[in-house]
PDB file of C-alpha atoms in Angstrom:
ATOM      1  CA  MET A   1      41.801-113.783  61.599  1.00 84.00           C
ATOM      2  CA  GLU A   2      38.104-112.438  61.835  1.00 92.00           C
ATOM      3  CA  GLN A   3      35.953-114.876  60.160  1.00 96.00           C
ATOM      4  CA  TYR A   4      31.945-113.773  59.432  1.00 96.00           C
ATOM      5  CA  VAL A   5      29.063-116.792  59.322  1.00 97.00           C
ATOM      6  CA  GLY A   6      25.692-116.673  57.298  1.00 96.00           C
ATOM      7  CA  LEU A   7      23.332-119.162  58.808  1.00 96.00           C
ATOM      8  CA  ASP A   8      19.856-120.069  56.339  1.00 95.00           C
ATOM      9  CA  VAL A   9      17.809-122.412  59.194  1.00 95.00           C
ATOM     10  CA  SER A  10      15.206-124.770  58.726  1.00 93.00           C
ATOM     11  CA  MET A  11      13.634-127.418  60.462  1.00 92.00           C
ATOM     12  CA  GLU A  12      16.095-130.205  60.039  1.00 94.00           C
ATOM     13  CA  GLU A  13      19.337-129.297  58.763  1.00 95.00           C
ATOM     14  CA  THR A  14      20.994-125.519  59.149  1.00 96.00           C
ATOM     15  CA  SER A  15      23.107-124.219  55.326  1.00 96.00           C
ATOM     16  CA  VAL A  16      26.378-122.875  57.150  1.00 97.00           C
ATOM     17  CA  CYS A  17      28.573-120.710  55.046  1.00 96.00           C
ATOM     18  CA  ILE A  18      32.094-118.832  57.004  1.00 96.00           C
ATOM     19  CA  ILE A  19      33.681-116.864  55.223  1.00 96.00           C
ATOM     20  CA  ASP A  20      36.823-114.666  55.973  1.00 95.00           C
ATOM     21  CA  LYS A  21      36.842-110.606  56.448  1.00 93.00           C
ATOM     22  CA  ASN A  22      38.291-111.289  52.223  1.00 93.00           C
ATOM     23  CA  GLY A  23      35.199-112.324  50.897  1.00 92.00           C
ATOM     24  CA  ALA A  24      36.931-115.885  50.577  1.00 95.00           C
ATOM     25  CA  VAL A  25      34.601-119.367  51.812  1.00 95.00           C
ATOM     26  CA  ILE A  26      36.335-121.140  54.515  1.00 95.00           C
ATOM     27  CA  PHE A  27      33.634-123.150  55.491  1.00 96.00           C
ATOM     28  CA  GLU A  28      30.656-124.184  53.031  1.00 96.00           C
ATOM     29  CA  GLY A  29      28.639-127.153  54.897  1.00 96.00           C
ATOM     30  CA  GLU A  30      25.009-128.566  57.081  1.00 96.00           C
ATOM     31  CA  VAL A  31      24.613-128.760  60.720  1.00 97.00           C
ATOM     32  CA  PRO A  32      21.703-130.580  62.164  1.00 96.00           C
ATOM     33  CA  SER A  33      18.929-127.202  62.701  1.00 95.00           C
ATOM     34  CA  GLN A  34      20.767-127.660  66.887  1.00 95.00           C
ATOM     35  CA  PRO A  35      21.953-124.813  68.695  1.00 95.00           C
ATOM     36  CA  GLU A  36      24.883-126.943  70.754  1.00 96.00           C
ATOM     37  CA  ALA A  37      25.337-128.710  67.041  1.00 96.00           C
ATOM     38  CA  ILE A  38      25.763-125.326  65.329  1.00 96.00           C
ATOM     39  CA  ALA A  39      27.967-124.087  68.451  1.00 96.00           C
ATOM     40  CA  GLU A  40      30.111-126.782  67.907  1.00 96.00           C
ATOM     41  CA  LEU A  41      31.043-126.999  64.457  1.00 96.00           C
ATOM     42  CA  LEU A  42      31.265-122.976  64.851  1.00 95.00           C
ATOM     43  CA  ARG A  43      34.268-124.261  67.495  1.00 94.00           C
ATOM     44  CA  GLN A  44      36.140-125.830  65.750  1.00 95.00           C
ATOM     45  CA  ARG A  45      35.321-124.317  62.299  1.00 94.00           C
ATOM     46  CA  ALA A  46      34.990-120.382  63.070  1.00 93.00           C
ATOM     47  CA  ALA A  47      36.208-119.530  66.434  1.00 91.00           C
ATOM     48  CA  ASP A  48      37.115-115.858  65.228  1.00 90.00           C
ATOM     49  CA  ALA A  49      33.813-115.632  64.124  1.00 94.00           C
ATOM     50  CA  VAL A  50      32.750-111.622  64.430  1.00 94.00           C
ATOM     51  CA  ARG A  51      29.196-112.033  63.248  1.00 95.00           C
ATOM     52  CA  VAL A  52      26.856-115.501  63.513  1.00 96.00           C
ATOM     53  CA  ALA A  53      23.917-114.682  60.849  1.00 96.00           C
ATOM     54  CA  PHE A  54      20.782-115.137  60.689  1.00 95.00           C
ATOM     55  CA  GLU A  55      17.347-114.614  59.042  1.00 94.00           C
ATOM     56  CA  ALA A  56      13.661-113.219  61.223  1.00 93.00           C
ATOM     57  CA  GLY A  57      11.555-116.461  61.497  1.00 90.00           C
ATOM     58  CA  ALA A  58      10.098-119.337  63.985  1.00 87.00           C
ATOM     59  CA  LEU A  59      12.962-120.587  65.438  1.00 88.00           C
ATOM     60  CA  SER A  60      14.864-117.224  65.513  1.00 88.00           C
ATOM     61  CA  SER A  61      13.752-116.679  68.645  1.00 89.00           C
ATOM     62  CA  TRP A  62      14.382-120.083  70.354  1.00 91.00           C
ATOM     63  CA  LEU A  63      17.916-119.435  68.246  1.00 94.00           C
ATOM     64  CA  TRP A  64      18.936-116.483  69.157  1.00 94.00           C
ATOM     65  CA  HIS A  65      18.268-116.985  72.753  1.00 94.00           C
ATOM     66  CA  ASP A  66      20.505-120.021  72.738  1.00 95.00           C
ATOM     67  CA  LEU A  67      23.725-119.739  70.667  1.00 96.00           C
ATOM     68  CA  LYS A  68      24.312-115.685  72.704  1.00 95.00           C
ATOM     69  CA  ALA A  69      23.881-118.532  76.442  1.00 95.00           C
ATOM     70  CA  LEU A  70      26.393-120.381  74.536  1.00 95.00           C
ATOM     71  CA  GLY A  71      28.765-117.194  73.657  1.00 94.00           C
ATOM     72  CA  ILE A  72      28.250-117.338  69.917  1.00 95.00           C
ATOM     73  CA  PRO A  73      28.144-113.710  68.426  1.00 96.00           C
ATOM     74  CA  VAL A  74      24.360-113.971  66.864  1.00 96.00           C
ATOM     75  CA  VAL A  75      22.733-111.358  65.006  1.00 95.00           C
ATOM     76  CA  CYS A  76      19.457-111.353  63.671  1.00 95.00           C
ATOM     77  CA  LEU A  77      18.693-110.202  60.379  1.00 95.00           C
ATOM     78  CA  ASP A  78      15.545-108.252  60.332  1.00 92.00           C
ATOM     79  CA  ALA A  79      14.101-111.211  57.780  1.00 89.00           C
ATOM     80  CA  ARG A  80      12.917-108.472  54.563  1.00 88.00           C
ATOM     81  CA  HIS A  81      15.085-106.425  54.437  1.00 85.00           C
ATOM     82  CA  ALA A  82      17.540-109.518  53.927  1.00 87.00           C
ATOM     83  CA  LYS A  83      15.148-111.088  51.224  1.00 86.00           C
ATOM     84  CA  ALA A  84      15.593-108.721  49.590  1.00 85.00           C
ATOM     85  CA  ALA A  85      19.286-108.225  49.578  1.00 83.00           C
ATOM     86  CA  LEU A  86      19.013-112.428  48.727  1.00 83.00           C
ATOM     87  CA  SER A  87      16.935-111.717  45.939  1.00 83.00           C
ATOM     88  CA  MET A  88      18.898-109.718  44.047  1.00 80.00           C
ATOM     89  CA  ARG A  89      21.557-113.400  44.036  1.00 75.00           C
ATOM     90  CA  LEU A  90      20.913-116.036  41.047  1.00 74.00           C
ATOM     91  CA  ASN A  91      20.378-119.189  42.358  1.00 80.00           C
ATOM     92  CA  LYS A  92      18.447-119.672  45.429  1.00 82.00           C
ATOM     93  CA  SER A  93      19.062-122.145  47.352  1.00 87.00           C
ATOM     94  CA  ASP A  94      20.113-122.506  51.220  1.00 88.00           C
ATOM     95  CA  ARG A  95      23.148-122.994  50.269  1.00 91.00           C
ATOM     96  CA  ASN A  96      24.004-119.672  48.726  1.00 91.00           C
ATOM     97  CA  ASP A  97      21.608-117.783  50.810  1.00 92.00           C
ATOM     98  CA  ALA A  98      23.388-118.726  53.879  1.00 94.00           C
ATOM     99  CA  ARG A  99      26.817-116.976  51.244  1.00 94.00           C
ATOM    100  CA  GLY A 100      24.617-114.422  51.202  1.00 93.00           C
ATOM    101  CA  LEU A 101      23.518-113.688  55.044  1.00 94.00           C
ATOM    102  CA  ALA A 102      27.885-114.071  55.888  1.00 95.00           C
ATOM    103  CA  GLU A 103      28.554-111.629  52.809  1.00 94.00           C
ATOM    104  CA  LEU A 104      25.634-109.471  54.476  1.00 93.00           C
ATOM    105  CA  VAL A 105      26.646-109.006  58.005  1.00 94.00           C
ATOM    106  CA  ARG A 106      30.454-109.100  56.616  1.00 94.00           C
ATOM    107  CA  MET A 107      29.674-106.058  54.787  1.00 92.00           C
ATOM    108  CA  GLY A 108      27.329-103.828  57.441  1.00 88.00           C
ATOM    109  CA  TRP A 109      24.211-103.963  55.384  1.00 85.00           C
ATOM    110  CA  TYR A 110      22.032-106.094  57.840  1.00 88.00           C
ATOM    111  CA  ARG A 111      19.025-104.362  59.871  1.00 89.00           C
ATOM    112  CA  GLU A 112      18.969-106.673  62.725  1.00 90.00           C
ATOM    113  CA  ALA A 113      16.114-107.535  63.679  1.00 92.00           C
ATOM    114  CA  ARG A 114      15.013-107.083  67.857  1.00 89.00           C
ATOM    115  CA  VAL A 115      13.731-110.129  69.562  1.00 91.00           C
ATOM    116  CA  LYS A 116      11.489-111.076  72.455  1.00 90.00           C
ATOM    117  CA  SER A 117      12.927-112.624  75.563  1.00 90.00           C
ATOM    118  CA  MET A 118      11.337-115.806  76.198  1.00 88.00           C
ATOM    119  CA  GLU A 119       8.990-115.277  78.731  1.00 92.00           C
ATOM    120  CA  SER A 120       7.133-112.962  76.513  1.00 91.00           C
ATOM    121  CA  ARG A 121       7.294-115.451  73.689  1.00 88.00           C
ATOM    122  CA  TYR A 122       5.652-117.515  76.706  1.00 92.00           C
ATOM    123  CA  ILE A 123       3.386-115.303  77.136  1.00 95.00           C
ATOM    124  CA  ARG A 124       2.048-115.281  73.897  1.00 92.00           C
ATOM    125  CA  ALA A 125       2.300-118.398  73.174  1.00 93.00           C
ATOM    126  CA  LEU A 126      -0.591-119.248  76.585  1.00 96.00           C
ATOM    127  CA  LEU A 127      -2.420-116.034  75.290  1.00 97.00           C
ATOM    128  CA  ILE A 128      -2.819-117.477  71.719  1.00 97.00           C
ATOM    129  CA  ALA A 129      -4.129-121.538  73.218  1.00 97.00           C
ATOM    130  CA  ARG A 130      -6.348-119.281  75.552  1.00 97.00           C
ATOM    131  CA  ALA A 131      -7.822-117.159  72.207  1.00 97.00           C
ATOM    132  CA  LYS A 132      -7.917-120.476  70.404  1.00 97.00           C
ATOM    133  CA  LEU A 133     -10.138-122.551  72.985  1.00 96.00           C
ATOM    134  CA  VAL A 134     -12.756-119.808  73.603  1.00 93.00           C
ATOM    135  CA  ASN A 135     -13.190-118.956  69.728  1.00 94.00           C
ATOM    136  CA  LEU A 136     -13.627-123.253  69.873  1.00 94.00           C
ATOM    137  CA  LYS A 137     -15.916-123.244  73.258  1.00 87.00           C
ATOM    138  CA  ARG A 138     -18.125-120.195  71.239  1.00 86.00           C
ATOM    139  CA  ASP A 139     -18.394-122.922  67.777  1.00 90.00           C
ATOM    140  CA  ILE A 140     -19.693-126.174  69.770  1.00 87.00           C
ATOM    141  CA  GLU A 141     -21.933-123.660  71.310  1.00 84.00           C
ATOM    142  CA  ASN A 142     -23.729-121.377  67.951  1.00 85.00           C
ATOM    143  CA  GLN A 143     -23.457-124.956  66.195  1.00 88.00           C
ATOM    144  CA  MET A 144     -25.146-126.822  69.072  1.00 83.00           C
ATOM    145  CA  ARG A 145     -27.531-123.461  69.126  1.00 83.00           C
ATOM    146  CA  GLY A 146     -28.256-124.081  65.154  1.00 85.00           C
ATOM    147  CA  LEU A 147     -28.877-127.872  66.090  1.00 84.00           C
ATOM    148  CA  LEU A 148     -31.492-127.494  68.923  1.00 80.00           C
ATOM    149  CA  LYS A 149     -33.230-124.353  66.743  1.00 83.00           C
ATOM    150  CA  SER A 150     -33.836-127.011  63.986  1.00 83.00           C
ATOM    151  CA  LEU A 151     -35.683-129.664  66.818  1.00 76.00           C
ATOM    152  CA  GLY A 152     -37.568-125.671  67.495  1.00 78.00           C
ATOM    153  CA  ILE A 153     -35.450-125.669  70.723  1.00 76.00           C
ATOM    154  CA  VAL A 154     -34.509-121.498  71.429  1.00 77.00           C
ATOM    155  CA  LEU A 155     -32.171-121.277  73.310  1.00 75.00           C
ATOM    156  CA  GLY A 156     -32.090-117.606  73.781  1.00 70.00           C
ATOM    157  CA  LYS A 157     -29.391-115.763  75.696  1.00 69.00           C
ATOM    158  CA  VAL A 158     -27.223-117.848  78.409  1.00 62.00           C
ATOM    159  CA  ALA A 159     -26.715-114.847  80.336  1.00 59.00           C
ATOM    160  CA  GLY A 160     -24.111-115.826  83.321  1.00 60.00           C
ATOM    161  CA  ARG A 161     -25.636-119.226  83.475  1.00 62.00           C
ATOM    162  CA  PRO A 162     -23.465-122.132  81.776  1.00 75.00           C
ATOM    163  CA  PHE A 163     -24.641-123.664  78.369  1.00 75.00           C
ATOM    164  CA  LEU A 164     -25.004-127.180  78.966  1.00 74.00           C
ATOM    165  CA  GLY A 165     -27.148-126.095  82.463  1.00 75.00           C
ATOM    166  CA  LYS A 166     -29.450-123.730  79.911  1.00 75.00           C
ATOM    167  CA  ILE A 167     -29.602-127.084  77.451  1.00 75.00           C
ATOM    168  CA  VAL A 168     -30.954-129.318  80.317  1.00 74.00           C
ATOM    169  CA  VAL A 169     -33.509-126.628  81.902  1.00 73.00           C
ATOM    170  CA  VAL A 170     -34.614-125.483  79.017  1.00 74.00           C
ATOM    171  CA  ILE A 171     -35.439-129.236  77.091  1.00 72.00           C
ATOM    172  CA  ALA A 172     -37.020-129.595  80.603  1.00 74.00           C
ATOM    173  CA  ARG A 173     -39.373-127.708  79.557  1.00 73.00           C
ATOM    174  CA  GLN A 174     -39.631-127.918  76.439  1.00 71.00           C
ATOM    175  CA  SER A 175     -41.057-131.739  77.743  1.00 69.00           C
ATOM    176  CA  GLY A 176     -43.435-130.643  79.828  1.00 65.00           C
ATOM    177  CA  ARG A 177     -41.771-131.414  82.643  1.00 60.00           C
ATOM    178  CA  GLU A 178     -40.914-129.798  86.390  1.00 55.00           C
ATOM    179  CA  VAL A 179     -37.607-128.242  86.480  1.00 50.00           C
ATOM    180  CA  ARG A 180     -36.266-127.738  89.777  1.00 52.00           C
ATOM    181  CA  ASP A 181     -34.472-124.689  91.289  1.00 48.00           C
ATOM    182  CA  ASN A 182     -30.806-126.765  91.422  1.00 51.00           C
ATOM    183  CA  LEU A 183     -28.809-126.787  88.185  1.00 50.00           C
ATOM    184  CA  ASP A 184     -26.387-129.254  89.223  1.00 52.00           C
ATOM    185  CA  GLU A 185     -29.961-131.951  90.528  1.00 56.00           C
ATOM    186  CA  ASN A 186     -31.264-131.415  86.276  1.00 50.00           C
ATOM    187  CA  LEU A 187     -27.788-131.791  84.869  1.00 52.00           C
ATOM    188  CA  VAL A 188     -26.565-135.188  86.614  1.00 54.00           C
ATOM    189  CA  SER A 189     -30.080-136.315  86.226  1.00 56.00           C
ATOM    190  CA  TRP A 190     -29.472-135.533  82.539  1.00 49.00           C
ATOM    191  CA  ARG A 191     -26.833-137.499  82.121  1.00 53.00           C
ATOM    192  CA  ARG A 192     -27.979-140.403  83.545  1.00 54.00           C
ATOM    193  CA  ARG A 193     -30.654-140.732  80.779  1.00 51.00           C
TER     194      ARG A 193
END
């Protein structure tokens, strides 16, 4: 007998609703939001599942890949399309959302979202982390420029020189000390003070 499953995924627990081909509810419950726990529940309660659906979201890529690897016929639904369909339901709850998702895939009234590969997710995470670090570095440099400017020390452009090195050279010149050509020695002597 054909079965359709809706999963309303959250960080801790996932609401599960299993319906048959006529729309009658076979099972409603909750399970930890771990692919192995979800797959185990589906093997016990929905062995004949045709489609297992959940909305696209923060956990959807990871969950989709892991459930697919466990042999579950999973479908990731477009979040805007699913939200529009679920907003017509009277009582908004995780349990009702899971049932609504199951009904969407049973009737075929859904738009499937394209799930990116885990490799592309890793690359995206690295690029976002790098961009954050570059922005933090720039913000710290600008903060240092502002603090030094209030003391009458204007740095100007760094132009290929390490920022700390530029600060050491400018402060040394400002204080009347002779600046050695070797920037590394300047940095070492500056750090010892």
